[in-house]
Coordinates of C-alpha atoms in Angstrom, one line a residue:
X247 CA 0.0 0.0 0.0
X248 CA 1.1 3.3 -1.1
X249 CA 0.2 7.0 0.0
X250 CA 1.7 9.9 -1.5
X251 CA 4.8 7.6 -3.0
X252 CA 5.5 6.4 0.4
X253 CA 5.5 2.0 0.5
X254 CA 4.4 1.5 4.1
X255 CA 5.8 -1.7 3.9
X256 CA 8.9 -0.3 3.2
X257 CA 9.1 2.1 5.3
X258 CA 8.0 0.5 8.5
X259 CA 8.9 -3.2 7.6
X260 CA 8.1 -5.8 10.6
X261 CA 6.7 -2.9 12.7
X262 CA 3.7 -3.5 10.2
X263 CA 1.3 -5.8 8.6
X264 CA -1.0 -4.4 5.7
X265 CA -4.5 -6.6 5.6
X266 CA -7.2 -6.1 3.8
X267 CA -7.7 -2.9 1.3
X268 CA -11.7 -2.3 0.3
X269 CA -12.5 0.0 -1.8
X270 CA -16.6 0.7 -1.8
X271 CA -18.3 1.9 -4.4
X272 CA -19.5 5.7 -4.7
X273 CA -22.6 7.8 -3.0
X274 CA -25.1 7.9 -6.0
X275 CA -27.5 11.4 -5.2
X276 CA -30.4 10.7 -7.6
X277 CA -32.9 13.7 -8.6
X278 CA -36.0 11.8 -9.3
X279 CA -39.3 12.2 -7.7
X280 CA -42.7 10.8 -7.6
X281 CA -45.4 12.9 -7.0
X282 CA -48.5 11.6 -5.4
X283 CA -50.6 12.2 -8.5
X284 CA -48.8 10.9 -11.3
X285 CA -48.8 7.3 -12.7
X286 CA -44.6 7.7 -13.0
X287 CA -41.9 9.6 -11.5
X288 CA -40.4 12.6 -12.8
X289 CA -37.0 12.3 -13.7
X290 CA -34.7 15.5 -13.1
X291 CA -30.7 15.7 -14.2
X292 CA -28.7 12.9 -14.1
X293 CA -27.4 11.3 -10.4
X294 CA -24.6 12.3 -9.4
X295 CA -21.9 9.8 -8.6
X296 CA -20.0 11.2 -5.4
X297 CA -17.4 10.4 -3.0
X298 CA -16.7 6.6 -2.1
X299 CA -14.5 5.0 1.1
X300 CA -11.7 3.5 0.8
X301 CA -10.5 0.9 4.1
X302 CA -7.5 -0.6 4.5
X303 CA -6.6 -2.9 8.2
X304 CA -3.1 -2.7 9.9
X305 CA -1.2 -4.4 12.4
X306 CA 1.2 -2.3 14.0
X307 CA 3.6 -4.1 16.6
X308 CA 5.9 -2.2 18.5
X309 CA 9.1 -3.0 20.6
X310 CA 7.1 -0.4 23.8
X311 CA 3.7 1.1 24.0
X312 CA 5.9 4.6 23.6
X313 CA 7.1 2.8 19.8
X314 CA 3.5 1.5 18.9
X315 CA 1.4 4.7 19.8
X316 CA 4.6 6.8 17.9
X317 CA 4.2 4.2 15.0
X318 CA 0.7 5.1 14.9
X319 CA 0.7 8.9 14.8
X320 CA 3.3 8.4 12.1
X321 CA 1.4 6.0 9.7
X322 CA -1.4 8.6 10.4
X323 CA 0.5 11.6 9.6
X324 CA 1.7 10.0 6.1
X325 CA -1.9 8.8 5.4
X326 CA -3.5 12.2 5.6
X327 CA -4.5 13.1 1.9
X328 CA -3.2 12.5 -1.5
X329 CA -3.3 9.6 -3.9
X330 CA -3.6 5.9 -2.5
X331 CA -2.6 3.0 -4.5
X332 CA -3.8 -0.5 -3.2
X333 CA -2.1 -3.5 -3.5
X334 CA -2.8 -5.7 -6.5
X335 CA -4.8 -2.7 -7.7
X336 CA -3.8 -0.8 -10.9
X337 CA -5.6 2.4 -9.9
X338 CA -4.6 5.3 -8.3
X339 CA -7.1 6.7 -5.9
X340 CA -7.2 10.6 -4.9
X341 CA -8.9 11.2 -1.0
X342 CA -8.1 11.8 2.5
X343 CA -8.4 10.0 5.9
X344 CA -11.6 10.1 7.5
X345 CA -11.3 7.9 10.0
X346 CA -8.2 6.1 12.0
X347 CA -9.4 3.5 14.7
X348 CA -6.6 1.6 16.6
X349 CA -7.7 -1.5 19.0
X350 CA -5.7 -3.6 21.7
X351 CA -4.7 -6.8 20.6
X352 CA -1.8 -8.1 22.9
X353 CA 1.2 -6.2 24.7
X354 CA 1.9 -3.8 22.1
X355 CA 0.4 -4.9 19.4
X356 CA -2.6 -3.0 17.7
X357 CA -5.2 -3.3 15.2
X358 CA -5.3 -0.2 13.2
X359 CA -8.5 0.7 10.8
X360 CA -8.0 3.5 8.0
X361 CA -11.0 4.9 6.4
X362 CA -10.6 7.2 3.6
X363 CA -13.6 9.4 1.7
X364 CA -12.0 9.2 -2.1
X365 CA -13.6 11.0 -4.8
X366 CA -10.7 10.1 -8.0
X367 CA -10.1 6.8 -9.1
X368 CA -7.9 7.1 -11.9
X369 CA -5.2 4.6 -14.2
X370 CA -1.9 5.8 -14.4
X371 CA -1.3 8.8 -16.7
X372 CA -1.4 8.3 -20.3
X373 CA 0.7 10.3 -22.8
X374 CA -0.3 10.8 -26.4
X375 CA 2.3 13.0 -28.7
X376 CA 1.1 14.7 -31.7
X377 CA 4.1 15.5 -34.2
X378 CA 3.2 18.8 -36.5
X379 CA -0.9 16.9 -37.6
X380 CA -3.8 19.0 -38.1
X381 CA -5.9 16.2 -36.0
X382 CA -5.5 13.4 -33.9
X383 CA -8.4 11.2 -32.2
X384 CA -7.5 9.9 -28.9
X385 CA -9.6 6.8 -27.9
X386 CA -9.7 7.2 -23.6
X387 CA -10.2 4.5 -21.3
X388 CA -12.7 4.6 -18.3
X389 CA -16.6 6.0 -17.9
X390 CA -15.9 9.6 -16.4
X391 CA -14.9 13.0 -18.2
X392 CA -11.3 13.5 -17.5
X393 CA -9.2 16.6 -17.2
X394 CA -6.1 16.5 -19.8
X395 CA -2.9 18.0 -20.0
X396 CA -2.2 20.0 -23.6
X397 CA 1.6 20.7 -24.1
X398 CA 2.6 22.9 -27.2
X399 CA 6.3 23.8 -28.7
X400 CA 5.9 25.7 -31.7
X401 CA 9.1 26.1 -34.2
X402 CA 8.6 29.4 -34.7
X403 CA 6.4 32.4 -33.7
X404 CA 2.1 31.5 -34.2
X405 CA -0.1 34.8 -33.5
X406 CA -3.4 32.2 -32.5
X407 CA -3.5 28.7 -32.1
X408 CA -6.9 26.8 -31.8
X409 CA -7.5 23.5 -30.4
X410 CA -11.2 22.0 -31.1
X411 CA -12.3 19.0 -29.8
X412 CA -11.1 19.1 -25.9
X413 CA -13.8 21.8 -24.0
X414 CA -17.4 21.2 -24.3
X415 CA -19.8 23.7 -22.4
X416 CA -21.1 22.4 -20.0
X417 CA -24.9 23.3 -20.3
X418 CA -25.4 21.5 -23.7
X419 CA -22.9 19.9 -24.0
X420 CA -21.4 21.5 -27.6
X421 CA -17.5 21.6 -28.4
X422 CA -16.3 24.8 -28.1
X423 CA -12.8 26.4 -29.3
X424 CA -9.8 26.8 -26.9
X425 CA -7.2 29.4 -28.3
X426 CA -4.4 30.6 -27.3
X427 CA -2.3 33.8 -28.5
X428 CA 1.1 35.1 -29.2
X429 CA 3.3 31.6 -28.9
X430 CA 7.1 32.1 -29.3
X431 CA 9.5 29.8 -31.1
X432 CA 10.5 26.8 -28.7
X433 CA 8.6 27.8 -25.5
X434 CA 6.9 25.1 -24.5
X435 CA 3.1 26.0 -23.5
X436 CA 1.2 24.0 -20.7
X437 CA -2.6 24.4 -20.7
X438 CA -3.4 22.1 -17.8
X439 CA -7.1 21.1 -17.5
X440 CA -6.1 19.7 -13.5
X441 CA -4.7 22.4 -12.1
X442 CA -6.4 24.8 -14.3
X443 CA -3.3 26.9 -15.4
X444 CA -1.4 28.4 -18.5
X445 CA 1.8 28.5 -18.4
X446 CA 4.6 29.7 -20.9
X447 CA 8.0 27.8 -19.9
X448 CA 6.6 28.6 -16.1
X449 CA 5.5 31.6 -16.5
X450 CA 1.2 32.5 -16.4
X451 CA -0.1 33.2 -19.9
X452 CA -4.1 32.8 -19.0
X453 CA -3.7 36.3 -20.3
X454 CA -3.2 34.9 -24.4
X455 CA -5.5 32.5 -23.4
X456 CA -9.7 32.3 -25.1
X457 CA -11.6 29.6 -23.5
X458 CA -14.3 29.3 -20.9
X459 CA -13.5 25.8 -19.8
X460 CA -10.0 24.0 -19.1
X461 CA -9.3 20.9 -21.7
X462 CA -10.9 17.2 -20.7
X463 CA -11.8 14.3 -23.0
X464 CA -14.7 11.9 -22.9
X465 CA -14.5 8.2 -22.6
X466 CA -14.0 7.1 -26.3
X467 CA -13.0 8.2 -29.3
X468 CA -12.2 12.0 -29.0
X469 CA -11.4 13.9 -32.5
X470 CA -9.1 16.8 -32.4
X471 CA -8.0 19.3 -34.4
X472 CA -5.3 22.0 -34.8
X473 CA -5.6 25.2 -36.7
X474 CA -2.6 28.0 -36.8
X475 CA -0.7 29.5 -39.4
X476 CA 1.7 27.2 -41.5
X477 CA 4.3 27.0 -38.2
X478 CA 4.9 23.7 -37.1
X479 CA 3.7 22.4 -33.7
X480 CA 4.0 19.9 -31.7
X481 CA 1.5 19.0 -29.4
X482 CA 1.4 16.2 -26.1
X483 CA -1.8 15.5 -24.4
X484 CA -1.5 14.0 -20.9
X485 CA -4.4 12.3 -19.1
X486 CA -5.7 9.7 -16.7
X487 CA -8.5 7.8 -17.7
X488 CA -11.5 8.1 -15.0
X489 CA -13.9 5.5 -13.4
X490 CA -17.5 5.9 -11.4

């Protein structure tokens, strides 16, 4: 089991033993109703698929009750918040700790019980490059809308670049353009739909920037295009694929 990077095997070795790792499934919030009078219920918008727990059972043996209870508040600490990865689980899971139970077993030797409220369960990033094309369509894994990472390095100077295909608004639903002004010869743009930024080699460029929603893709086949002058570009799109 892993929080933040950290192996908690590895880092506490036979002070611990990691049981079993649950992961539940989400908190559905449904919006439809019956009223008395009508033969069917009315349905409003879709459910909404919310936060879900994540458990995971320790034993923590210690050499003192002073080593144990430190051993504790230390596992603790590191298990705060951030992304958990499970063993013999491919997914990286973003949350925090909710709850941390510990329980008397023998001289020194506890039960602990980690509860986590999660709300990203994700596959490791994926990285598609895009070489100087007009379009590319990027076929995504999972069932959820993901944020994406869109990287561009022009060759030379481009007064407006346009990417369609990667914002959608979010009332209907329709694609709409994300442009981006003013790019210089081999600085490397970052428009980063997960921490909802622009950067130009590190520096904020939201400025250049015409959008009014940060880049995701959709589960399937996404189809997108690049429009600027005849300068070169190349493009890298970054994402982890998202599951209910």
């Amino acid at each position: 089991m892993k929080v933040n990077g950290i192996d908690l095997k590895e880092k506490y070795g036979s002070k611990i033993r990691i049981g079993q790792q649950t992961i539940r499934e989400r908190t559905i919030v449904n919006f439809t109703d019956w009223i008395d009078e009508y033969d069917s219920p009315t349905t409003g918008q879709e459910p909404k698929h919310k936060f879900f727990d994540v458990e995971a059972e320790l034993i923590v043996i210690g050499t003192s009750k002073t080593d144990a209870e430190l051993t504790v508040s230390n596992i603790i600490a590191d298990c705060r918040s951030g992304e958990i990865e499970l063993d013999n689980v491919d997914l990286i899971l973003t949350g925090e700790l909710k709850e941390a139970e510990k329980e008397f077993k023998k001289r020194w030797v506890y039960a602990l019980s980690l509860k986590f409220q999660a709300w990203d369960k994700m596959e490791s990033e994926v990285t598609v490059t895009i070489d100087d094309a007009s379009s590319k369509t990027v076929d995504v894994a999972g069932n959820l809308e993901t944020p994406c990472i869109i990287e561009l390095v022009p060759s030379g100077a481009i007064t407006r670049y346009t990417i369609k295909g990667a914002a959608r608004n979010p009332v209907t639903g329709e694609e709409e353009d994300i442009a981006i002004k003013n790019l210089s010869a081999g600085k490397k743009v970052i428009i980063d739909g997960e921490a909802c930024t622009v950067t130009e080699d590190g520096a904020n460029k939201y400025a250049d920037t015409e959008m009014w929603e940060f880049p995701t893709l959709l589960p399937g086949a996404n189809a997108l295009t690049f429009t600027s002058s005849s300068v070169p570009c190349d493009v890298t799109i970054k994402y982890k694929p998202r599951y209910i």
